[in-house]
mmCIF file of C-alpha atoms and ligand atoms in Angstrom:
data_model
loop_
_atom_site.group_PDB
_atom_site.id
_atom_site.type_symbol
_atom_site.label_atom_id
_atom_site.label_comp_id
_atom_site.label_asym_id
_atom_site.label_seq_id
_atom_site.Cartn_x
_atom_site.Cartn_y
_atom_site.Cartn_z
ATOM 1 C CA UNK A 20 111.864 -13.919 79.191
ATOM 2 C CA UNK A 21 110.531 -17.487 79.225
ATOM 3 C CA UNK A 22 108.048 -16.503 81.825
ATOM 4 C CA UNK A 23 106.827 -13.516 79.778
ATOM 5 C CA UNK A 24 106.344 -15.687 76.658
ATOM 6 C CA UNK A 25 104.339 -18.235 78.637
ATOM 7 C CA UNK A 26 102.110 -15.490 80.009
ATOM 8 C CA UNK A 27 101.651 -14.091 76.535
ATOM 9 C CA UNK A 28 100.773 -17.556 75.090
ATOM 10 C CA UNK A 29 98.256 -18.090 77.950
ATOM 11 C CA UNK A 30 96.643 -14.671 77.302
ATOM 12 C CA UNK A 31 96.323 -15.483 73.565
ATOM 13 C CA UNK A 32 94.742 -18.861 74.354
ATOM 14 C CA UNK A 33 92.273 -17.236 76.776
ATOM 15 C CA UNK A 34 91.222 -14.516 74.333
ATOM 16 C CA UNK A 35 90.850 -17.097 71.531
ATOM 17 C CA UNK A 36 88.584 -19.195 73.760
ATOM 18 C CA UNK A 37 86.425 -16.233 74.655
ATOM 19 C CA UNK A 38 85.937 -15.014 71.056
ATOM 20 C CA UNK A 39 82.277 -15.417 70.222
ATOM 21 C CA UNK A 40 81.759 -16.556 66.722
ATOM 22 C CA UNK A 41 78.587 -14.876 65.545
ATOM 23 C CA UNK A 42 75.909 -17.210 64.334
ATOM 24 C CA UNK A 43 75.090 -16.780 60.677
ATOM 25 C CA UNK A 44 72.408 -14.083 60.400
ATOM 26 C CA UNK A 45 69.342 -15.827 59.159
ATOM 27 C CA UNK A 46 67.365 -14.471 56.226
ATOM 28 C CA UNK A 47 63.662 -15.335 56.513
ATOM 29 C CA UNK A 48 60.905 -14.802 53.968
ATOM 30 C CA UNK A 49 57.465 -14.032 55.387
ATOM 31 C CA UNK A 50 54.457 -14.245 53.113
ATOM 32 C CA UNK A 51 51.526 -12.663 54.880
ATOM 33 C CA UNK A 52 47.811 -12.711 53.619
ATOM 34 C CA UNK A 53 47.149 -9.042 53.991
ATOM 35 C CA UNK A 54 45.820 -6.709 56.593
ATOM 36 C CA UNK A 55 42.116 -7.630 56.590
ATOM 37 C CA UNK A 56 41.621 -7.558 60.426
ATOM 38 C CA UNK A 57 43.051 -6.298 63.655
ATOM 39 C CA UNK A 58 44.031 -9.953 64.398
ATOM 40 C CA UNK A 59 46.027 -10.168 61.227
ATOM 41 C CA UNK A 60 47.894 -6.855 61.958
ATOM 42 C CA UNK A 61 48.794 -8.174 65.394
ATOM 43 C CA UNK A 62 50.170 -11.358 63.863
ATOM 44 C CA UNK A 63 52.255 -9.354 61.340
ATOM 45 C CA UNK A 64 53.716 -7.205 64.087
ATOM 46 C CA UNK A 65 54.495 -10.287 66.211
ATOM 47 C CA UNK A 66 56.551 -11.946 63.447
ATOM 48 C CA UNK A 67 58.266 -8.682 62.432
ATOM 49 C CA UNK A 68 59.300 -7.723 65.945
ATOM 50 C CA UNK A 69 60.469 -11.263 66.853
ATOM 51 C CA UNK A 70 62.588 -11.443 63.729
ATOM 52 C CA UNK A 71 64.072 -7.988 64.627
ATOM 53 C CA UNK A 72 64.858 -9.178 68.257
ATOM 54 C CA UNK A 73 66.697 -12.157 66.873
ATOM 55 C CA UNK A 74 68.725 -10.078 64.442
ATOM 56 C CA UNK A 75 67.221 -11.833 61.385
ATOM 57 C CA UNK A 76 66.793 -10.149 58.041
ATOM 58 C CA UNK A 77 63.049 -10.440 57.238
ATOM 59 C CA UNK A 78 61.823 -10.241 53.733
ATOM 60 C CA UNK A 79 58.114 -9.324 54.139
ATOM 61 C CA UNK A 80 55.528 -9.770 51.420
ATOM 62 C CA UNK A 81 51.870 -8.660 51.686
ATOM 63 C CA UNK A 82 49.705 -10.806 49.323
ATOM 64 C CA UNK A 83 46.675 -8.512 49.473
ATOM 65 C CA UNK A 84 44.409 -11.562 49.891
ATOM 66 C CA UNK A 85 45.591 -13.293 46.697
ATOM 67 C CA UNK A 86 47.083 -16.764 46.574
ATOM 68 C CA UNK A 87 48.811 -15.946 43.336
ATOM 69 C CA UNK A 88 50.730 -13.184 45.066
ATOM 70 C CA UNK A 89 51.775 -15.620 47.777
ATOM 71 C CA UNK A 90 52.976 -18.144 45.154
ATOM 72 C CA UNK A 91 55.010 -15.318 43.489
ATOM 73 C CA UNK A 92 56.472 -14.318 46.831
ATOM 74 C CA UNK A 93 57.503 -17.916 47.628
ATOM 75 C CA UNK A 94 59.264 -18.198 44.271
ATOM 76 C CA UNK A 95 60.999 -14.911 44.867
ATOM 77 C CA UNK A 96 62.173 -16.085 48.286
ATOM 78 C CA UNK A 97 63.663 -19.178 46.682
ATOM 79 C CA UNK A 98 65.404 -17.012 44.062
ATOM 80 C CA UNK A 99 66.921 -14.872 46.860
ATOM 81 C CA UNK A 100 68.173 -17.962 48.706
ATOM 82 C CA UNK A 101 66.449 -17.353 52.004
ATOM 83 C CA UNK A 102 67.253 -19.757 54.891
ATOM 84 C CA UNK A 103 63.561 -20.318 55.806
ATOM 85 C CA UNK A 104 59.985 -19.271 55.021
ATOM 86 C CA UNK A 105 57.030 -18.350 57.234
ATOM 87 C CA UNK A 106 53.726 -18.718 55.262
ATOM 88 C CA UNK A 107 50.313 -17.638 56.423
ATOM 89 C CA UNK A 108 48.255 -19.232 53.614
ATOM 90 C CA UNK A 109 45.157 -17.400 52.430
ATOM 91 C CA UNK A 110 43.379 -20.557 51.334
ATOM 92 C CA UNK A 111 43.771 -24.299 52.091
ATOM 93 C CA UNK A 112 44.368 -25.772 48.655
ATOM 94 C CA UNK A 113 46.616 -25.160 45.643
ATOM 95 C CA UNK A 114 50.004 -25.197 47.298
ATOM 96 C CA UNK A 115 51.573 -28.513 46.122
ATOM 97 C CA UNK A 116 53.474 -27.282 43.113
ATOM 98 C CA UNK A 117 55.130 -24.237 44.654
ATOM 99 C CA UNK A 118 55.969 -25.993 47.873
ATOM 100 C CA UNK A 119 57.637 -28.767 45.952
ATOM 101 C CA UNK A 120 59.846 -26.110 44.378
ATOM 102 C CA UNK A 121 60.615 -24.676 47.784
ATOM 103 C CA UNK A 122 61.391 -28.195 49.164
ATOM 104 C CA UNK A 123 63.752 -28.870 46.178
ATOM 105 C CA UNK A 124 65.654 -25.764 47.164
ATOM 106 C CA UNK A 125 66.088 -27.157 50.577
ATOM 107 C CA UNK A 126 64.169 -24.292 52.323
ATOM 108 C CA UNK A 127 61.991 -25.195 55.378
ATOM 109 C CA UNK A 128 58.492 -23.802 55.552
ATOM 110 C CA UNK A 129 56.589 -23.031 58.738
ATOM 111 C CA UNK A 130 52.862 -22.266 58.347
ATOM 112 C CA UNK A 131 51.409 -19.725 60.751
ATOM 113 C CA UNK A 132 47.784 -19.591 61.844
ATOM 114 C CA UNK A 133 46.233 -21.474 58.897
ATOM 115 C CA UNK A 134 46.605 -25.027 57.754
ATOM 116 C CA UNK A 135 46.716 -26.309 54.155
ATOM 117 C CA UNK A 136 45.829 -29.535 52.360
ATOM 118 C CA UNK A 137 48.710 -31.008 50.469
ATOM 119 C CA UNK A 138 49.371 -34.391 48.863
ATOM 120 C CA UNK A 139 52.655 -34.764 50.759
ATOM 121 C CA UNK A 140 52.892 -33.598 54.373
ATOM 122 C CA UNK A 141 56.657 -33.159 54.127
ATOM 123 C CA UNK A 142 56.037 -30.103 51.908
ATOM 124 C CA UNK A 143 55.963 -28.069 55.103
ATOM 125 C CA UNK A 144 57.716 -28.528 58.367
ATOM 126 C CA UNK A 145 55.175 -27.366 60.980
ATOM 127 C CA UNK A 146 51.899 -25.538 61.509
ATOM 128 C CA UNK A 147 51.707 -23.052 64.409
ATOM 129 C CA UNK A 148 47.968 -22.464 64.793
ATOM 130 C CA UNK A 149 44.783 -22.822 66.802
ATOM 131 C CA UNK A 150 42.229 -25.587 66.487
ATOM 132 C CA UNK A 151 39.541 -23.744 64.521
ATOM 133 C CA UNK A 152 36.969 -26.518 64.789
ATOM 134 C CA UNK A 153 37.287 -26.372 68.537
ATOM 135 C CA UNK A 154 36.883 -22.529 68.421
ATOM 136 C CA UNK A 155 33.610 -22.956 66.468
ATOM 137 C CA UNK A 156 32.423 -25.489 69.026
ATOM 138 C CA UNK A 157 33.209 -23.075 71.874
ATOM 139 C CA UNK A 158 31.126 -20.367 70.212
ATOM 140 C CA UNK A 159 28.320 -22.825 69.460
ATOM 141 C CA UNK A 160 28.230 -24.308 72.978
ATOM 142 C CA UNK A 161 28.057 -20.917 74.558
ATOM 143 C CA UNK A 162 25.129 -19.885 72.325
ATOM 144 C CA UNK A 163 23.253 -23.144 72.849
ATOM 145 C CA UNK A 164 23.572 -22.750 76.605
ATOM 146 C CA UNK A 165 22.581 -19.039 76.547
ATOM 147 C CA UNK A 166 19.464 -19.721 74.401
ATOM 148 C CA UNK A 167 18.598 -23.104 75.915
ATOM 149 C CA UNK A 168 19.108 -24.613 72.482
ATOM 150 C CA UNK A 169 16.483 -22.449 70.733
ATOM 151 C CA UNK A 170 17.783 -19.789 68.316
ATOM 152 C CA UNK A 171 17.641 -18.576 64.720
ATOM 153 C CA UNK A 172 21.263 -17.794 63.884
ATOM 154 C CA UNK A 173 22.824 -15.871 61.052
ATOM 155 C CA UNK A 174 26.424 -16.652 60.227
ATOM 156 C CA UNK A 175 29.126 -14.376 58.868
ATOM 157 C CA UNK A 176 31.747 -16.591 57.360
ATOM 158 C CA UNK A 177 35.419 -15.778 56.855
ATOM 159 C CA UNK A 178 37.057 -15.747 53.438
ATOM 160 C CA UNK A 179 36.014 -18.603 51.087
ATOM 161 C CA UNK A 180 38.438 -21.562 51.076
ATOM 162 C CA UNK A 181 40.338 -20.363 54.215
ATOM 163 C CA UNK A 182 41.021 -23.026 56.869
ATOM 164 C CA UNK A 183 39.538 -20.950 59.690
ATOM 165 C CA UNK A 184 36.362 -20.283 57.705
ATOM 166 C CA UNK A 185 35.882 -23.932 56.856
ATOM 167 C CA UNK A 186 36.699 -25.262 60.328
ATOM 168 C CA UNK A 187 34.916 -22.605 62.326
ATOM 169 C CA UNK A 188 31.782 -23.300 60.297
ATOM 170 C CA UNK A 189 32.136 -27.006 60.858
ATOM 171 C CA UNK A 190 32.731 -26.808 64.661
ATOM 172 C CA UNK A 191 29.714 -24.435 65.159
ATOM 173 C CA UNK A 192 27.513 -26.498 62.806
ATOM 174 C CA UNK A 193 28.265 -29.641 64.777
ATOM 175 C CA UNK A 194 26.902 -28.062 67.971
ATOM 176 C CA UNK A 195 23.884 -26.569 66.197
ATOM 177 C CA UNK A 196 23.019 -30.039 64.833
ATOM 178 C CA UNK A 197 22.676 -31.342 68.388
ATOM 179 C CA UNK A 198 19.753 -28.975 69.121
ATOM 180 C CA UNK A 199 16.429 -29.281 67.154
ATOM 181 C CA UNK A 200 15.558 -25.692 68.092
ATOM 182 C CA UNK A 201 18.799 -24.179 66.780
ATOM 183 C CA UNK A 202 18.981 -23.214 63.086
ATOM 184 C CA UNK A 203 21.401 -21.351 60.849
ATOM 185 C CA UNK A 204 18.884 -19.389 58.822
ATOM 186 C CA UNK A 205 21.405 -17.491 56.653
ATOM 187 C CA UNK A 206 25.127 -17.833 56.061
ATOM 188 C CA UNK A 207 27.386 -15.769 53.872
ATOM 189 C CA UNK A 208 30.949 -14.580 53.705
ATOM 190 C CA UNK A 209 31.827 -11.216 55.197
ATOM 191 C CA UNK A 210 35.435 -11.656 53.978
ATOM 192 C CA UNK A 211 36.879 -11.071 57.509
ATOM 193 C CA UNK A 212 36.286 -7.295 57.325
ATOM 194 C CA UNK A 213 34.152 -4.821 59.315
ATOM 195 C CA UNK A 214 32.869 -3.150 56.174
ATOM 196 C CA UNK A 215 31.725 -6.373 54.496
ATOM 197 C CA UNK A 216 30.444 -7.800 57.799
ATOM 198 C CA UNK A 217 28.177 -4.702 58.212
ATOM 199 C CA UNK A 218 27.028 -4.914 54.563
ATOM 200 C CA UNK A 219 26.070 -8.652 54.834
ATOM 201 C CA UNK A 220 24.353 -8.131 58.142
ATOM 202 C CA UNK A 221 22.247 -5.274 56.655
ATOM 203 C CA UNK A 222 21.123 -7.687 53.990
ATOM 204 C CA UNK A 223 20.282 -10.396 56.570
ATOM 205 C CA UNK A 224 18.269 -7.918 58.600
ATOM 206 C CA UNK A 225 16.445 -6.790 55.453
ATOM 207 C CA UNK A 226 15.487 -10.286 54.447
ATOM 208 C CA UNK A 227 15.112 -12.090 57.831
ATOM 209 C CA UNK A 228 14.326 -9.103 60.008
ATOM 210 C CA UNK A 229 12.728 -9.996 63.319
ATOM 211 C CA UNK A 230 13.445 -13.701 62.960
ATOM 212 C CA UNK A 231 17.132 -13.263 63.874
ATOM 213 C CA UNK A 232 18.008 -14.239 67.483
ATOM 214 C CA UNK A 233 21.812 -14.314 67.130
ATOM 215 C CA UNK A 234 24.845 -13.649 64.982
ATOM 216 C CA UNK A 235 27.786 -15.949 64.801
ATOM 217 C CA UNK A 236 30.756 -14.234 63.159
ATOM 218 C CA UNK A 237 33.967 -16.058 62.236
ATOM 219 C CA UNK A 238 35.969 -13.072 63.433
ATOM 220 C CA UNK A 239 35.638 -10.002 65.635
ATOM 221 C CA UNK A 240 35.912 -7.467 62.792
ATOM 222 C CA UNK A 241 32.826 -8.845 61.042
ATOM 223 C CA UNK A 242 30.968 -8.969 64.371
ATOM 224 C CA UNK A 243 31.800 -5.262 64.947
ATOM 225 C CA UNK A 244 30.398 -4.476 61.531
ATOM 226 C CA UNK A 245 27.295 -6.479 62.297
ATOM 227 C CA UNK A 246 26.846 -4.669 65.579
ATOM 228 C CA UNK A 247 26.793 -1.415 63.729
ATOM 229 C CA UNK A 248 24.164 -2.716 61.328
ATOM 230 C CA UNK A 249 21.982 -4.016 64.131
ATOM 231 C CA UNK A 250 22.111 -0.589 65.834
ATOM 232 C CA UNK A 251 21.205 1.163 62.617
ATOM 233 C CA UNK A 252 18.317 -1.258 62.163
ATOM 234 C CA UNK A 253 16.998 -0.101 65.560
ATOM 235 C CA UNK A 254 17.770 -3.151 67.659
ATOM 236 C CA UNK A 255 20.107 -3.602 70.563
ATOM 237 C CA UNK A 256 23.043 -5.868 69.845
ATOM 238 C CA UNK A 257 23.997 -8.111 72.785
ATOM 239 C CA UNK A 258 20.369 -8.040 73.950
ATOM 240 C CA UNK A 259 17.737 -8.188 71.155
ATOM 241 C CA UNK A 260 20.227 -9.982 68.976
ATOM 242 C CA UNK A 261 23.009 -11.939 70.597
ATOM 243 C CA UNK A 262 26.498 -11.675 69.032
ATOM 244 C CA UNK A 263 29.314 -14.161 69.420
ATOM 245 C CA UNK A 264 32.614 -14.117 67.511
ATOM 246 C CA UNK A 265 36.186 -15.304 67.402
ATOM 247 C CA UNK A 266 39.618 -13.592 67.827
ATOM 248 C CA UNK A 267 39.512 -11.758 71.165
ATOM 249 C CA UNK A 268 40.994 -8.476 69.948
ATOM 250 C CA UNK A 269 40.997 -5.330 72.033
ATOM 251 C CA UNK A 270 38.106 -3.716 70.186
ATOM 252 C CA UNK A 271 35.949 -6.764 70.752
ATOM 253 C CA UNK A 272 36.604 -6.403 74.485
ATOM 254 C CA UNK A 273 35.581 -2.779 74.269
ATOM 255 C CA UNK A 274 32.339 -3.882 72.593
ATOM 256 C CA UNK A 275 31.745 -6.365 75.335
ATOM 257 C CA UNK A 276 32.378 -3.694 77.952
ATOM 258 C CA UNK A 277 29.736 -1.557 76.118
ATOM 259 C CA UNK A 278 27.270 -4.448 76.202
ATOM 260 C CA UNK A 279 27.169 -4.924 72.423
ATOM 261 C CA UNK A 280 29.114 -8.188 72.026
ATOM 262 C CA UNK A 281 28.222 -11.188 74.190
ATOM 263 C CA UNK A 282 31.292 -13.328 73.777
ATOM 264 C CA UNK A 283 34.521 -13.744 71.826
ATOM 265 C CA UNK A 284 36.657 -16.816 71.601
ATOM 266 C CA UNK A 285 40.416 -16.268 71.911
ATOM 267 C CA UNK A 286 42.616 -16.987 68.958
ATOM 268 C CA UNK A 287 46.298 -16.192 69.583
ATOM 269 C CA UNK A 288 47.887 -13.985 66.827
ATOM 270 C CA UNK A 289 51.176 -13.522 68.723
ATOM 271 C CA UNK A 290 52.824 -16.480 66.904
ATOM 272 C CA UNK A 291 56.167 -14.861 66.012
ATOM 273 C CA UNK A 292 58.272 -16.445 68.735
ATOM 274 C CA UNK A 293 56.822 -19.924 68.236
ATOM 275 C CA UNK A 294 57.020 -19.764 64.437
ATOM 276 C CA UNK A 295 60.600 -18.526 64.434
ATOM 277 C CA UNK A 296 61.594 -21.124 67.103
ATOM 278 C CA UNK A 297 60.199 -23.862 64.819
ATOM 279 C CA UNK A 298 61.886 -22.432 61.784
ATOM 280 C CA UNK A 299 65.268 -22.087 63.543
ATOM 281 C CA UNK A 300 64.990 -25.724 64.717
ATOM 282 C CA UNK A 301 64.142 -26.887 61.193
ATOM 283 C CA UNK A 302 67.042 -24.897 59.724
ATOM 284 C CA UNK A 303 69.327 -26.573 62.258
ATOM 285 C CA UNK A 304 68.032 -29.927 61.070
ATOM 286 C CA UNK A 305 66.166 -30.699 64.287
ATOM 287 C CA UNK A 306 62.830 -32.554 64.549
ATOM 288 C CA UNK A 307 59.819 -30.168 64.894
ATOM 289 C CA UNK A 308 56.307 -30.920 65.976
ATOM 290 C CA UNK A 309 53.922 -31.084 63.009
ATOM 291 C CA UNK A 310 51.194 -29.013 64.657
ATOM 292 C CA UNK A 311 52.046 -26.646 67.485
ATOM 293 C CA UNK A 312 48.497 -26.136 68.750
ATOM 294 C CA UNK A 313 47.419 -22.931 70.469
ATOM 295 C CA UNK A 314 44.932 -23.379 73.282
ATOM 296 C CA UNK A 315 41.860 -21.179 73.132
ATOM 297 C CA UNK A 316 39.055 -20.255 75.492
ATOM 298 C CA UNK A 317 35.868 -18.175 75.386
ATOM 299 C CA UNK A 318 35.665 -14.700 76.939
ATOM 300 C CA UNK A 319 32.285 -13.435 78.187
ATOM 301 C CA UNK A 320 30.780 -10.028 78.342
ATOM 302 C CA UNK A 321 30.534 -9.978 82.094
ATOM 303 C CA UNK A 322 34.258 -10.527 82.553
ATOM 304 C CA UNK A 323 35.411 -8.082 79.860
ATOM 305 C CA UNK A 324 35.865 -5.028 82.111
ATOM 306 C CA UNK A 325 38.267 -6.763 84.439
ATOM 307 C CA UNK A 326 40.249 -8.413 81.601
ATOM 308 C CA UNK A 327 40.583 -5.546 79.098
ATOM 309 C CA UNK A 328 43.727 -3.916 80.518
ATOM 310 C CA UNK A 329 45.654 -7.129 80.324
ATOM 311 C CA UNK A 330 44.867 -7.880 76.712
ATOM 312 C CA UNK A 331 47.956 -7.901 74.537
ATOM 313 C CA UNK A 332 46.337 -7.479 71.110
HETATM 314 O O1 AHR B 423 43.469 -17.080 60.271
HETATM 315 C C1 AHR B 423 42.983 -16.383 61.371
HETATM 316 C C2 AHR B 423 41.864 -15.430 60.953
HETATM 317 O O2 AHR B 423 42.275 -14.640 59.877
HETATM 318 C C3 AHR B 423 41.411 -14.519 62.048
HETATM 319 O O3 AHR B 423 40.442 -15.000 62.867
HETATM 320 C C4 AHR B 423 40.829 -13.448 61.196
HETATM 321 O O4 AHR B 423 40.588 -12.235 61.892
HETATM 322 C C5 AHR B 423 41.857 -13.337 60.166
HETATM 323 O O5 AHR B 423 41.896 -12.338 59.356
#
């Protein structure tokens, strides 16, 4: 009898030790900018699928390009008592007040892909993003080399006030300034979209016509719109007018294979795993790097065919 009881006690102890206490299921709020580009959709998908893999509940909010919608979303996440927030901020400024409210509620915020300017850096935990100035420099250096420093360039800017639009302009401009023969003869926003990129390029072609040697677009979608405009104008994109852009999405690789786009700088949108790692660490009270930088490189037309099948976005 004693032996049986001892066996029973041992079995209970063993099963108690092997019981896995499930971690608390995290509830995360994700305030996304919208769906303006293929890059943006890839980023949304990356965060959503990573949250699903980890068993999180994800509260997703699409701001339709409006900061006021993002501010509302953040307040609603606070009201719902989420454990953490992922924010892709549409513009750089105007976040102090709402982020102070989020901080007071003790909710960590991880920024994805775009930085912000705040009076107090502790208002967010970490930024998971590329170095956009560097991306602009990569595009500018390639163009300077290709044209031996002599080119009239038109620039399609991203959305006004957005970190990548500001920084990509800055990085490219710094390279252009090094060459007396390189000039940005027109620069306007194409709002990150193919439609607007085409429309603005049509206007550039109408006013600057044959003077244009190259297009620098802050993203691939606008470059693809510009390519269409150049074709309709009767010129050959990639040859008569060089085209360089940023993002590295699949359709840009297709355009390079077709000989229409000369180069695209990589910008990684698959930020879900890194962003949620950072958020999990912050929720657990661990130290997180302030800027988790993504390393980018430039992809050229001549290499596109051999690379296209391995592209993930
Ligand atoms: O913030 C990243 C930029 O936003 C991408 O380059 C662009 O395509 C997007 O919409």
